[in-house]
Tab-separated table of C-alpha atoms in Angstrom:
chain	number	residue	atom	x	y	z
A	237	UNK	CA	3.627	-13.205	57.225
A	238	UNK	CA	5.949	-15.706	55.453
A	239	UNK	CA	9.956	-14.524	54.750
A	240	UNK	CA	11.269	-15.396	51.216
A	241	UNK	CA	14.556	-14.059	52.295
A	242	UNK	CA	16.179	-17.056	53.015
A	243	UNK	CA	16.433	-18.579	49.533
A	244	UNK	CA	17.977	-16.184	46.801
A	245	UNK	CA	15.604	-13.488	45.749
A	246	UNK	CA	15.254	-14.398	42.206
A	247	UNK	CA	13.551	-18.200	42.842
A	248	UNK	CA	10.187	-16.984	45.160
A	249	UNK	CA	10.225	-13.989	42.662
A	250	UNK	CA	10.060	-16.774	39.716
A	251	UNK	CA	7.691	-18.753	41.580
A	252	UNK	CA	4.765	-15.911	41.929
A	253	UNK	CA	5.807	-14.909	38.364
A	254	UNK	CA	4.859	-18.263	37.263
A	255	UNK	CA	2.093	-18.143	39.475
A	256	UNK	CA	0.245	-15.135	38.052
A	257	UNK	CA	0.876	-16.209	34.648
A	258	UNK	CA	-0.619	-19.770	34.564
A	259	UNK	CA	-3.740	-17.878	37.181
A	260	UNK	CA	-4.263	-15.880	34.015
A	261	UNK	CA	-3.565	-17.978	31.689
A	262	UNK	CA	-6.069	-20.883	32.416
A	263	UNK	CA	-9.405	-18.496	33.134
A	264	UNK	CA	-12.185	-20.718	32.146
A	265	UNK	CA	-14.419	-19.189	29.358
A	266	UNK	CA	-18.087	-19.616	27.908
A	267	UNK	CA	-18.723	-18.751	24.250
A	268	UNK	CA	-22.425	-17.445	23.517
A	269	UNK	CA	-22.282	-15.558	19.778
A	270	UNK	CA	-18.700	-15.443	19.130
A	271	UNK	CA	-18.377	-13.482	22.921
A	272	UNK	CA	-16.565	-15.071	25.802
A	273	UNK	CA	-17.942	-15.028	29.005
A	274	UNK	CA	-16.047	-16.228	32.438
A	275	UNK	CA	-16.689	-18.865	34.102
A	276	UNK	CA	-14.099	-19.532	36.872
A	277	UNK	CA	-11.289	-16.814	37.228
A	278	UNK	CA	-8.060	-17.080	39.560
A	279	UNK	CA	-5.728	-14.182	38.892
A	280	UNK	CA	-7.956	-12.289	42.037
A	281	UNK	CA	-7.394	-15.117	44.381
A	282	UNK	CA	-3.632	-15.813	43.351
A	283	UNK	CA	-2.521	-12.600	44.187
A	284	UNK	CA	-4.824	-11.501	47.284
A	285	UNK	CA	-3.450	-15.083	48.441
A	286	UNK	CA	-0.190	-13.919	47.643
A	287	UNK	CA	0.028	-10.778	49.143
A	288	UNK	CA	-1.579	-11.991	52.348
A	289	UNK	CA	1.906	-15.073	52.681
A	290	UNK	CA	4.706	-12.704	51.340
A	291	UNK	CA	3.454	-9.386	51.289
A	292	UNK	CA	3.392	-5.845	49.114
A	293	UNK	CA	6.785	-6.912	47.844
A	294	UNK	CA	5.536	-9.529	45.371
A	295	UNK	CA	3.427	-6.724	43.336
A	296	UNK	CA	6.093	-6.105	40.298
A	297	UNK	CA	6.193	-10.431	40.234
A	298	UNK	CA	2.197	-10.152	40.325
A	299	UNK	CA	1.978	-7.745	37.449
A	300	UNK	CA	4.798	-9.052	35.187
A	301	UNK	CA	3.681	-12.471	35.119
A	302	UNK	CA	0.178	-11.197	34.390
A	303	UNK	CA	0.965	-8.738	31.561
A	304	UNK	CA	3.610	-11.658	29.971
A	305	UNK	CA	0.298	-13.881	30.096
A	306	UNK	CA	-2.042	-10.949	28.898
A	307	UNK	CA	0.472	-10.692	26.240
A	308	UNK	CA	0.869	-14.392	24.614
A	309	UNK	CA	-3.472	-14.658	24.416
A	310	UNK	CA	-3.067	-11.673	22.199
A	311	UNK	CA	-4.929	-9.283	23.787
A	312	UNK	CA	-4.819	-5.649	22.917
A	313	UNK	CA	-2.193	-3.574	24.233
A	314	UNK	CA	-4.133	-0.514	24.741
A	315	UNK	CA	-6.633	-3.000	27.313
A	316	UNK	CA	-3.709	-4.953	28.656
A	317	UNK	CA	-2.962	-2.606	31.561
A	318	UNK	CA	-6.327	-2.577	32.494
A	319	UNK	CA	-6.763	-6.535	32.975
A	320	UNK	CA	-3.184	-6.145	34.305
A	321	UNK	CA	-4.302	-3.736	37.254
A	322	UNK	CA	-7.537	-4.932	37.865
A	323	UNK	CA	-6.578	-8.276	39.707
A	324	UNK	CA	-4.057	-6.665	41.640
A	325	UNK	CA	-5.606	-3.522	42.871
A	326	UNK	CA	-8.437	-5.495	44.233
A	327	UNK	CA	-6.029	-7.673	46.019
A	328	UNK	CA	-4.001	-4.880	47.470
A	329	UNK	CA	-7.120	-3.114	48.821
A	330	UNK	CA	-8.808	-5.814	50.164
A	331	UNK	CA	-5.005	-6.412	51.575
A	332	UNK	CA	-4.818	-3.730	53.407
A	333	UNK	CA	-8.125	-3.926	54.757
A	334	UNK	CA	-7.762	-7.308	56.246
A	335	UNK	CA	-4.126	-6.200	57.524
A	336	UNK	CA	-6.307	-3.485	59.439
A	337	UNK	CA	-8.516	-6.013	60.362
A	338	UNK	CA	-6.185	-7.878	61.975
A	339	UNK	CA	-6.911	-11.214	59.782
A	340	UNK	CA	-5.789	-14.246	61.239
A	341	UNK	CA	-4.494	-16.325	57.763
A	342	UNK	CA	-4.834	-19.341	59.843
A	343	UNK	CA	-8.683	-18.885	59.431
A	344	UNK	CA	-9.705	-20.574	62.944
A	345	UNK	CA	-12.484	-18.495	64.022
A	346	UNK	CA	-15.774	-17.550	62.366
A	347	UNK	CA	-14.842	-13.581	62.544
A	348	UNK	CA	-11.812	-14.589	60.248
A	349	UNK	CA	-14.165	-15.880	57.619
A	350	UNK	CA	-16.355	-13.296	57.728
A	351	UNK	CA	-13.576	-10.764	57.504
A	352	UNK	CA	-11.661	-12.635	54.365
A	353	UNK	CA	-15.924	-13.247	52.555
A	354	UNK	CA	-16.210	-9.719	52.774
A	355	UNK	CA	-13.114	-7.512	52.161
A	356	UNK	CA	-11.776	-9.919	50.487
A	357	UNK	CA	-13.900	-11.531	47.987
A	358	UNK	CA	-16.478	-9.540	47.672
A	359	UNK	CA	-14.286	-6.039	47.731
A	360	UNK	CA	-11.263	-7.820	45.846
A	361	UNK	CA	-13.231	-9.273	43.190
A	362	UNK	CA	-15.126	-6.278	42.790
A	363	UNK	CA	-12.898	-3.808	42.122
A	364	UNK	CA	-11.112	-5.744	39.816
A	365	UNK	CA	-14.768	-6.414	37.829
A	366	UNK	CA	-15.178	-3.029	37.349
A	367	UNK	CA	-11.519	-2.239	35.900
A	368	UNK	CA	-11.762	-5.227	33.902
A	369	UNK	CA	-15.373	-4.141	32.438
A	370	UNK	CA	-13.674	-0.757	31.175
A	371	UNK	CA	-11.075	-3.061	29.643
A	372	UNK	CA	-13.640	-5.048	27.645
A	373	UNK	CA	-15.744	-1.667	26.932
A	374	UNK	CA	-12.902	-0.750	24.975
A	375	UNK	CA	-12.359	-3.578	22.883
A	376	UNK	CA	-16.182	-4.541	22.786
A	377	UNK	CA	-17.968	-1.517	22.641
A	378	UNK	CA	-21.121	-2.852	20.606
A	379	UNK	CA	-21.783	-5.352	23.383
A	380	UNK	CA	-24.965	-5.240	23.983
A	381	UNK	CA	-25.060	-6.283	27.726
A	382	UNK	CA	-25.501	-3.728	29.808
A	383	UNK	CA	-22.212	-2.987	31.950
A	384	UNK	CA	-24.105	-3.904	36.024
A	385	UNK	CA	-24.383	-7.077	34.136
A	386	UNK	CA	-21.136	-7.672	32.700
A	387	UNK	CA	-19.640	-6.281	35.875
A	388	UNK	CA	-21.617	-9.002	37.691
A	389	UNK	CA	-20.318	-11.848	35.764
A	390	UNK	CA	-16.569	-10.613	36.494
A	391	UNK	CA	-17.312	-10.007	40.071
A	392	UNK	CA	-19.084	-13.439	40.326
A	393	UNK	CA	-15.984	-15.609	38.731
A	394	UNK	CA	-13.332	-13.435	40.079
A	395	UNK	CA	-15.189	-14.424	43.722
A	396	UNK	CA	-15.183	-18.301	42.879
A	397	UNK	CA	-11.734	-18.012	42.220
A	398	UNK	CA	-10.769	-16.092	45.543
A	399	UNK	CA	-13.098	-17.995	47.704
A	400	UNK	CA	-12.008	-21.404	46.953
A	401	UNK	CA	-7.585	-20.440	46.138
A	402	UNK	CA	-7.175	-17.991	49.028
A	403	UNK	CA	-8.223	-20.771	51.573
A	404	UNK	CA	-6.279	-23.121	49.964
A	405	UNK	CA	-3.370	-21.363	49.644
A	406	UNK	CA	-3.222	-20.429	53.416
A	407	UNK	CA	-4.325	-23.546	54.495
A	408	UNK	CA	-2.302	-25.656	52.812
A	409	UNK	CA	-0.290	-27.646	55.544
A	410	UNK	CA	-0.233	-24.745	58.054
A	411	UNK	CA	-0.251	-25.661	61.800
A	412	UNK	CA	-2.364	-25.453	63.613
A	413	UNK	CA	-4.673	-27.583	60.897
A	414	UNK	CA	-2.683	-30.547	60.569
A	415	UNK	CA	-2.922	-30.770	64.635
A	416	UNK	CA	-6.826	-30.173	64.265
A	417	UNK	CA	-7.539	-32.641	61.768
A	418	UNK	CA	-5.110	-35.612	61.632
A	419	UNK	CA	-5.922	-37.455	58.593
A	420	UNK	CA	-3.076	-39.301	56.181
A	421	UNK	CA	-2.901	-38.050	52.485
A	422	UNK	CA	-4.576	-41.340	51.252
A	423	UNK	CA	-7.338	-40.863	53.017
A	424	UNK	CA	-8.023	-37.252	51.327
A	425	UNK	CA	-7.275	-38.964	48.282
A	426	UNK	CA	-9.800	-41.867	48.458
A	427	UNK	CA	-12.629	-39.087	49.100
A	428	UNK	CA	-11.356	-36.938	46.382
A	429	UNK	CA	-12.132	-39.561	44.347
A	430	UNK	CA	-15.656	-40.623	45.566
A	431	UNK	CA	-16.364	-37.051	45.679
A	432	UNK	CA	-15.724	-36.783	41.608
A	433	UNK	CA	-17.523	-40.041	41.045
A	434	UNK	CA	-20.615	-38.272	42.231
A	435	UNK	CA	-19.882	-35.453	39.761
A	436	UNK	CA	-19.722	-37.313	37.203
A	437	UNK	CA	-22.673	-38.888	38.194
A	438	UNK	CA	-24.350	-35.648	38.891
A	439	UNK	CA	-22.930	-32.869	36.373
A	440	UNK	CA	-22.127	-35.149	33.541
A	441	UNK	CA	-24.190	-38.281	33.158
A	442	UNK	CA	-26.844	-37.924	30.161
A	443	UNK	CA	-30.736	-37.636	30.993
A	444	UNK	CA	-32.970	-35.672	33.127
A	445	UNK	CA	-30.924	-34.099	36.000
A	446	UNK	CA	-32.898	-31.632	37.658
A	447	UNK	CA	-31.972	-29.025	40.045
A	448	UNK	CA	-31.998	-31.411	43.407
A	449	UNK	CA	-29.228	-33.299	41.611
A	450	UNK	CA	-27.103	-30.731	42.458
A	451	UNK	CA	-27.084	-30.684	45.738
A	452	UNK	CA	-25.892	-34.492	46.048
A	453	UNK	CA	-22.315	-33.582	45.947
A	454	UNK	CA	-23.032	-30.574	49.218
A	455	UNK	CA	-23.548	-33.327	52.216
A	456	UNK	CA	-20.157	-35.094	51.200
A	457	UNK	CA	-18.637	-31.948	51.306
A	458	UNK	CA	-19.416	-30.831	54.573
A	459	UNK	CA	-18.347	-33.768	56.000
A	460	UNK	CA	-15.605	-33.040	54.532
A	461	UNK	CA	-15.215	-29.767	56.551
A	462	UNK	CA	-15.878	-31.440	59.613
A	463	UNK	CA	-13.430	-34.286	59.055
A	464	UNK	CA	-10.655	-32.914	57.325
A	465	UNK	CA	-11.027	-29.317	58.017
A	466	UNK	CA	-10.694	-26.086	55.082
A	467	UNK	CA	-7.932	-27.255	52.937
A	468	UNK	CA	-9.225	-30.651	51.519
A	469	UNK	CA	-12.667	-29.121	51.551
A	470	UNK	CA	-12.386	-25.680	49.536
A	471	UNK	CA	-10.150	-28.394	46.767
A	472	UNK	CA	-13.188	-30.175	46.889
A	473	UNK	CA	-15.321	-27.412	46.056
A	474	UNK	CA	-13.050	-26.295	43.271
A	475	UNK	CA	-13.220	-29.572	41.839
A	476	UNK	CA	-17.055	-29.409	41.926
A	477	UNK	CA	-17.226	-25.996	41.146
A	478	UNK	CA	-15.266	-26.731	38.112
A	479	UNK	CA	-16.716	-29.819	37.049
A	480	UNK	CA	-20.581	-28.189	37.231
A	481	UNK	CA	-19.538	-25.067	35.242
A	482	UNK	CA	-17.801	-27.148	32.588
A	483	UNK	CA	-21.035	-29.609	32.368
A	484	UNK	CA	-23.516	-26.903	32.050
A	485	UNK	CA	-21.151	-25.691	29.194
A	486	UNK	CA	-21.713	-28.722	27.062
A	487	UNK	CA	-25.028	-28.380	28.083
A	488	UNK	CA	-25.112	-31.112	30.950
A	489	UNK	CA	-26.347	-31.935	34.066
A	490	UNK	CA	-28.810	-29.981	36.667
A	491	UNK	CA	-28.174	-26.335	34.744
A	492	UNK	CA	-27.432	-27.457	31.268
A	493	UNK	CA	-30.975	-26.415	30.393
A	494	UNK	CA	-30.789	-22.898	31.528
A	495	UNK	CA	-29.929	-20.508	28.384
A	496	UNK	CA	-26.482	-19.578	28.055
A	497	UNK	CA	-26.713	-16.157	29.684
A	498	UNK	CA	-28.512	-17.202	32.563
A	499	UNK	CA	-26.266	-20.591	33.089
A	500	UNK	CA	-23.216	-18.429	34.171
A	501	UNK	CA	-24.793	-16.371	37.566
A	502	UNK	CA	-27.199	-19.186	38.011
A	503	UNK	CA	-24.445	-21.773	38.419
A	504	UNK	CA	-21.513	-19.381	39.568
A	505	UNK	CA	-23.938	-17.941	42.905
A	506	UNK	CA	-25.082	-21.669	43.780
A	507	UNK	CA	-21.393	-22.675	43.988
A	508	UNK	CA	-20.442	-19.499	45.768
A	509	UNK	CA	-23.092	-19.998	48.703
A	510	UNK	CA	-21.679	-23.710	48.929
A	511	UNK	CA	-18.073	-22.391	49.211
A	512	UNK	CA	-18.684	-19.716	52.116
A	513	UNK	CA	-20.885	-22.396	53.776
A	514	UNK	CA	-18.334	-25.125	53.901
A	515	UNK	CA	-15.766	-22.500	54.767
A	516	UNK	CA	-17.480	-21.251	57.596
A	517	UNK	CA	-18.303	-25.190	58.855
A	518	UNK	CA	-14.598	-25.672	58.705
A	519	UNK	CA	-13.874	-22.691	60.574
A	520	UNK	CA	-16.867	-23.441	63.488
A	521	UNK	CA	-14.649	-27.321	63.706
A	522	UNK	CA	-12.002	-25.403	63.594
A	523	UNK	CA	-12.427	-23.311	66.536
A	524	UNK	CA	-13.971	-26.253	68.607
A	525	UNK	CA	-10.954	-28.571	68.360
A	526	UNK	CA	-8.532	-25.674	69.194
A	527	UNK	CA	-10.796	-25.111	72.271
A	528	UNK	CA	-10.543	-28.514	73.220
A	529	UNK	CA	-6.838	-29.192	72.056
A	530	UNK	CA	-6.673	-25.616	74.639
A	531	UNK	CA	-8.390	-27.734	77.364
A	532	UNK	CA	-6.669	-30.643	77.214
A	533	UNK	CA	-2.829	-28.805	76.929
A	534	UNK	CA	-4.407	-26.205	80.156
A	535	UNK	CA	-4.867	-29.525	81.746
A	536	UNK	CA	-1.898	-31.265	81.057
A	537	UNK	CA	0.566	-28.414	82.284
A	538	UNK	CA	-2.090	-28.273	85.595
A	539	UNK	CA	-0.977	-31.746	85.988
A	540	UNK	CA	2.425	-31.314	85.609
A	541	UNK	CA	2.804	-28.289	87.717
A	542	UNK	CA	0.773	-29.939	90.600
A	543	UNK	CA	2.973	-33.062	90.812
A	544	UNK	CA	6.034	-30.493	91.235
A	545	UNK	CA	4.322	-29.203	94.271
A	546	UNK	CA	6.027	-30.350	97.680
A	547	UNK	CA	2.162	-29.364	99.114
A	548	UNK	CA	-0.685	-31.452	98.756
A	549	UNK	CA	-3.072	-30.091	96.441
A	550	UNK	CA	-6.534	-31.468	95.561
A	551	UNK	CA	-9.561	-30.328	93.435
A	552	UNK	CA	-13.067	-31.119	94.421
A	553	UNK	CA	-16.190	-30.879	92.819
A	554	UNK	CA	-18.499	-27.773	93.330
A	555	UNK	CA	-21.674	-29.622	92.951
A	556	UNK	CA	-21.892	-29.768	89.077
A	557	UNK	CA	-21.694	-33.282	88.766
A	558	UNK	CA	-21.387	-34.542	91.846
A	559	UNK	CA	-21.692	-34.196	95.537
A	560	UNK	CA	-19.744	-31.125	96.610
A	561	UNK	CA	-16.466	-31.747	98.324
A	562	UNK	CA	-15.743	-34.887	96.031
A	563	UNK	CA	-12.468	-35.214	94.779
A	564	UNK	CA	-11.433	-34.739	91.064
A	565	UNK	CA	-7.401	-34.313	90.639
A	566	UNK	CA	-5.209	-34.655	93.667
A	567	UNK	CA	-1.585	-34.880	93.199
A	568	UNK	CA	1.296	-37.331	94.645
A	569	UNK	CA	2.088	-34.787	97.734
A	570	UNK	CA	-1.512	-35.549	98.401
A	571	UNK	CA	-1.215	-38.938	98.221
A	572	UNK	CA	1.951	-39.686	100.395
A	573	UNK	CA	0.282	-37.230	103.211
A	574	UNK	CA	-2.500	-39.400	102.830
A	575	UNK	CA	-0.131	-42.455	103.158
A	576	UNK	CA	-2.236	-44.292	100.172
A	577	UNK	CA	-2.039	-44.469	96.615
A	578	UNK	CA	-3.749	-41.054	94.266
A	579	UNK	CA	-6.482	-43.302	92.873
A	580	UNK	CA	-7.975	-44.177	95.933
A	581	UNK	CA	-8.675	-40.599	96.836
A	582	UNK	CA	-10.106	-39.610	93.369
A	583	UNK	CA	-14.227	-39.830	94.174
A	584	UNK	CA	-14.117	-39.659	97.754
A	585	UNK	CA	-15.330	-37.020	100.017
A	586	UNK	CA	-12.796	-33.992	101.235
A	587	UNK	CA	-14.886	-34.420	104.590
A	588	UNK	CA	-13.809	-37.487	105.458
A	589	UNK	CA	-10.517	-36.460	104.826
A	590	UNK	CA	-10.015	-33.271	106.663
A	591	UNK	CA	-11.844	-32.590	110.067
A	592	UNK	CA	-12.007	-28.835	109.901
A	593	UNK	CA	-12.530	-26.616	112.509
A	594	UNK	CA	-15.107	-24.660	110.979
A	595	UNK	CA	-18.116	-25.515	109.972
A	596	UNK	CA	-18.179	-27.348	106.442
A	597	UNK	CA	-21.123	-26.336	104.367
A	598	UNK	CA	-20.645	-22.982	105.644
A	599	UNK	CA	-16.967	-22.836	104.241
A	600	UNK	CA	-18.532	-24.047	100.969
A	601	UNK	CA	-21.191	-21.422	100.934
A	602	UNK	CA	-18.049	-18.879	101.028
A	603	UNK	CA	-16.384	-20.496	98.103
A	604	UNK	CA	-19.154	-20.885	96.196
A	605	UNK	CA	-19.455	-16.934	96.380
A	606	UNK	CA	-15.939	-16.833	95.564
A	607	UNK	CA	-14.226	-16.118	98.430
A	608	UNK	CA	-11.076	-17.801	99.509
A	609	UNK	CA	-10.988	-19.544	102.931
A	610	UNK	CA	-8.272	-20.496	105.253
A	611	UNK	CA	-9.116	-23.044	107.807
A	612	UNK	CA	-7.442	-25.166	110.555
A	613	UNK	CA	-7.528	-29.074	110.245
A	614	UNK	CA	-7.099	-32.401	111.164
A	615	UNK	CA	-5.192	-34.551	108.865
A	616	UNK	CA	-6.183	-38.193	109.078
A	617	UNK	CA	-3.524	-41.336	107.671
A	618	UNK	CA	-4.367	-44.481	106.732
A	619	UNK	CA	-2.979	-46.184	109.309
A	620	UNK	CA	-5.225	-44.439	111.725
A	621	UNK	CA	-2.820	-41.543	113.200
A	622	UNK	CA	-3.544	-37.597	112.340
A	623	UNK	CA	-1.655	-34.521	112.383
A	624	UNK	CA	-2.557	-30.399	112.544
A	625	UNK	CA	-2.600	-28.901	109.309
A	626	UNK	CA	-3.629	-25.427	107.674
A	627	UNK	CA	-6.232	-25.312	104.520
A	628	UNK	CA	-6.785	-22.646	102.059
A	629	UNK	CA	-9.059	-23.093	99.177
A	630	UNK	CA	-10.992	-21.485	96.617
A	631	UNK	CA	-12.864	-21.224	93.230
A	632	UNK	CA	-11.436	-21.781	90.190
A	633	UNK	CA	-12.631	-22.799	86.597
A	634	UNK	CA	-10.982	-26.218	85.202
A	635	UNK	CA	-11.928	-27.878	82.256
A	636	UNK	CA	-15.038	-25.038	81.974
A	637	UNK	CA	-16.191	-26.017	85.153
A	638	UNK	CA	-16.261	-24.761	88.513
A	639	UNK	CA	-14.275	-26.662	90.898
A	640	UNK	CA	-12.404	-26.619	94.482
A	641	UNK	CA	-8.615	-25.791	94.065
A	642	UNK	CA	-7.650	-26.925	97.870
């Protein structure tokens, strides 16, 4: 969790005040017979994502900058508690639950995902759906939607809005991810731009669009999470997110033909399943290039500790790739007991090497079982002399592969 106590008190609590206010301020809306239905809605995701960074202590910034906004779009007083508390008691639930959980904010593992698609949007935006349909009950009460389906349409934009800012938010130039996917800010920029080319092309571009259109935009954002990683990629699907709802609004592109209830959920669900796909993609490249970027530091300090070594050490292949006994890694101590140079003992045979005293394949048959086995030798130079020396080796794993540590 991130401090704010080393600036004065007063700025981060200005910052989240601002925060929550413009999060409620710009909700995106639908009119269909003088009622406004949500489209896109970020108060949810702006204060589970601030909650998860700075903690329980950033509730009275939360709620003032909410009721302030609630307050300037004129909205009731008796119902602006309600749309006050909604946001934020979803967000501190589904809080605490991922705190229990364990969450990892840096979101590099699939579990992490899974944990912030479930408590968090779907729990967060829920409970703050159904406070915020008692809210509107009050000051609609001869709606004539049912309440499962007004609660839906809150849940569903509340979700958008936590899926796509909560990711961003913790994302946002937080190691490990800049280490995971190098990329320079122009580059994000030049696809940014392609990518709202195509929805243009897609969402707002008069004529037939059917469905299939839709998806054009979904390939070039999963690239995206493979290249660049979650950051760049839930921005992008914001951006598209955004641009499709607004379309279908002026009755454009692939769901501008759908009726005006139906557009909502239709095109609100399609986006949501795109989200939580490319956030999950990001998270599976995520968690490969931290195993590798583990392999390749695991090796590196392997290396370094081996050249310290006043002991020759070598490591030998097991049979995996090639014949058993060949060497991999061998280290400088190696090389000057040797008397030759380390690359011209990488690829040759240990046997040739060492004349043991026991027999060879069945001191590999030993290690191969795991066992570790000390042996007598016969060290040969170069130059043709040899000297006594004492061998132990055994199995080890190194670089996920079973090899000879001698």
């Amino acid at each position: 969790m991130m401090q704010l106590s080393k600036t004065p008190k007063w700025i981060p609590f200005l910052i989240i005040l601002v925060a929550a206010f413009v999060a409620d301020w710009i909700d995106l809306y639908f009119y269909v017979e003088s009622q406004a239905h949500r489209l896109i809605a970020f108060p949810c995701g702006v204060a589970l994502a601030v909650l998860l960074l700075f903690g329980v202590g950033t509730i009275p910034a939360l709620a003032l900058g909410s009721l302030i906004s609630q307050w300037v779009q004129g909205h009731p007083w008796h119902v602006i508690p309600l749309l006050v508390i909604g946001p934020i008691l979803g967000a501190c639930c589904s809080y605490f639950l991922l705190k229990r959980a364990k969450f990892d904010l840096r979101l590099l593992q699939i579990h992490s995902v899974i944990k912030l698609l479930i408590p968090g949007v779907a729990l967060c935006a829920g409970i703050s759906a159904l406070v915020e349909v008692i809210g509107w009950r009050l000051v609609f009460s001869e709606m004539d939607m049912s309440s499962f389906n007004l609660w839906y349409r809150f849940w569903l934009s509340s979700a958008l809005g936590v899926l796509t800012l909560v990711p961003l938010l913790l994302t946002y130039r937080r190691e490990p991810w800049p280490t995971l996917f190098p990329t320079s800010m122009g580059t994000i920029a030049l696809w940014l731009i392609l990518l709202n080319l195509i929805n243009l092309w897609a969402f707002w571009s008069t004529g037939d669009r059917h469905l299939p259109v839709a998806f054009i935009p979904f390939p070039l954002l999963i690239w995206s999470a493979l290249r660049f990683g979650a950051f760049p990629t839930m921005l992008g699907f914001l951006m598209t997110g955004i641009s499709a709802l607004l379309a279908s609004r002026a009755n454009l592109g692939p769901f501008g033909d759908l009726s005006p209830m139906a557009m909502i959920p239709v095109t609100g669900l399609f986006f949501l399943v795109h989200a939580g796909t490319g956030l999950l993609v990001s998270a599976v490249m995520a968690t490969s290039r931290l195993s590798d970027l583990s392999l390749r530091e695991s090796r590196a300090l392997f290396r370094a500790i081996s050249e310290q070594m006043p002991d020759a050490l070598f490591l030998l292949d097991s049979g995996v790739t090639n014949p058993p006994g060949t060497i991999i890694l061998a280290n400088n101590a190696a090389a000057r007991m040797r008397g030759c140079a380390v690359d011209d003992l990488i690829g040759k045979s240990i046997f040739k090497i060492f004349h043991s005293e026991k027999d060879e394949l069945s001191g590999l048959a030993h290690l191969l079982e795991g066992s570790t086995v000390r042996t007598e030798g016969i060290q040969g130079r170069e130059d043709g002399s040899s000297f006594p020396i004492d061998i132990s080796s055994r199995l080890i794993l190194y670089g996920g592969q079973r090899v000879i540590l001698l």
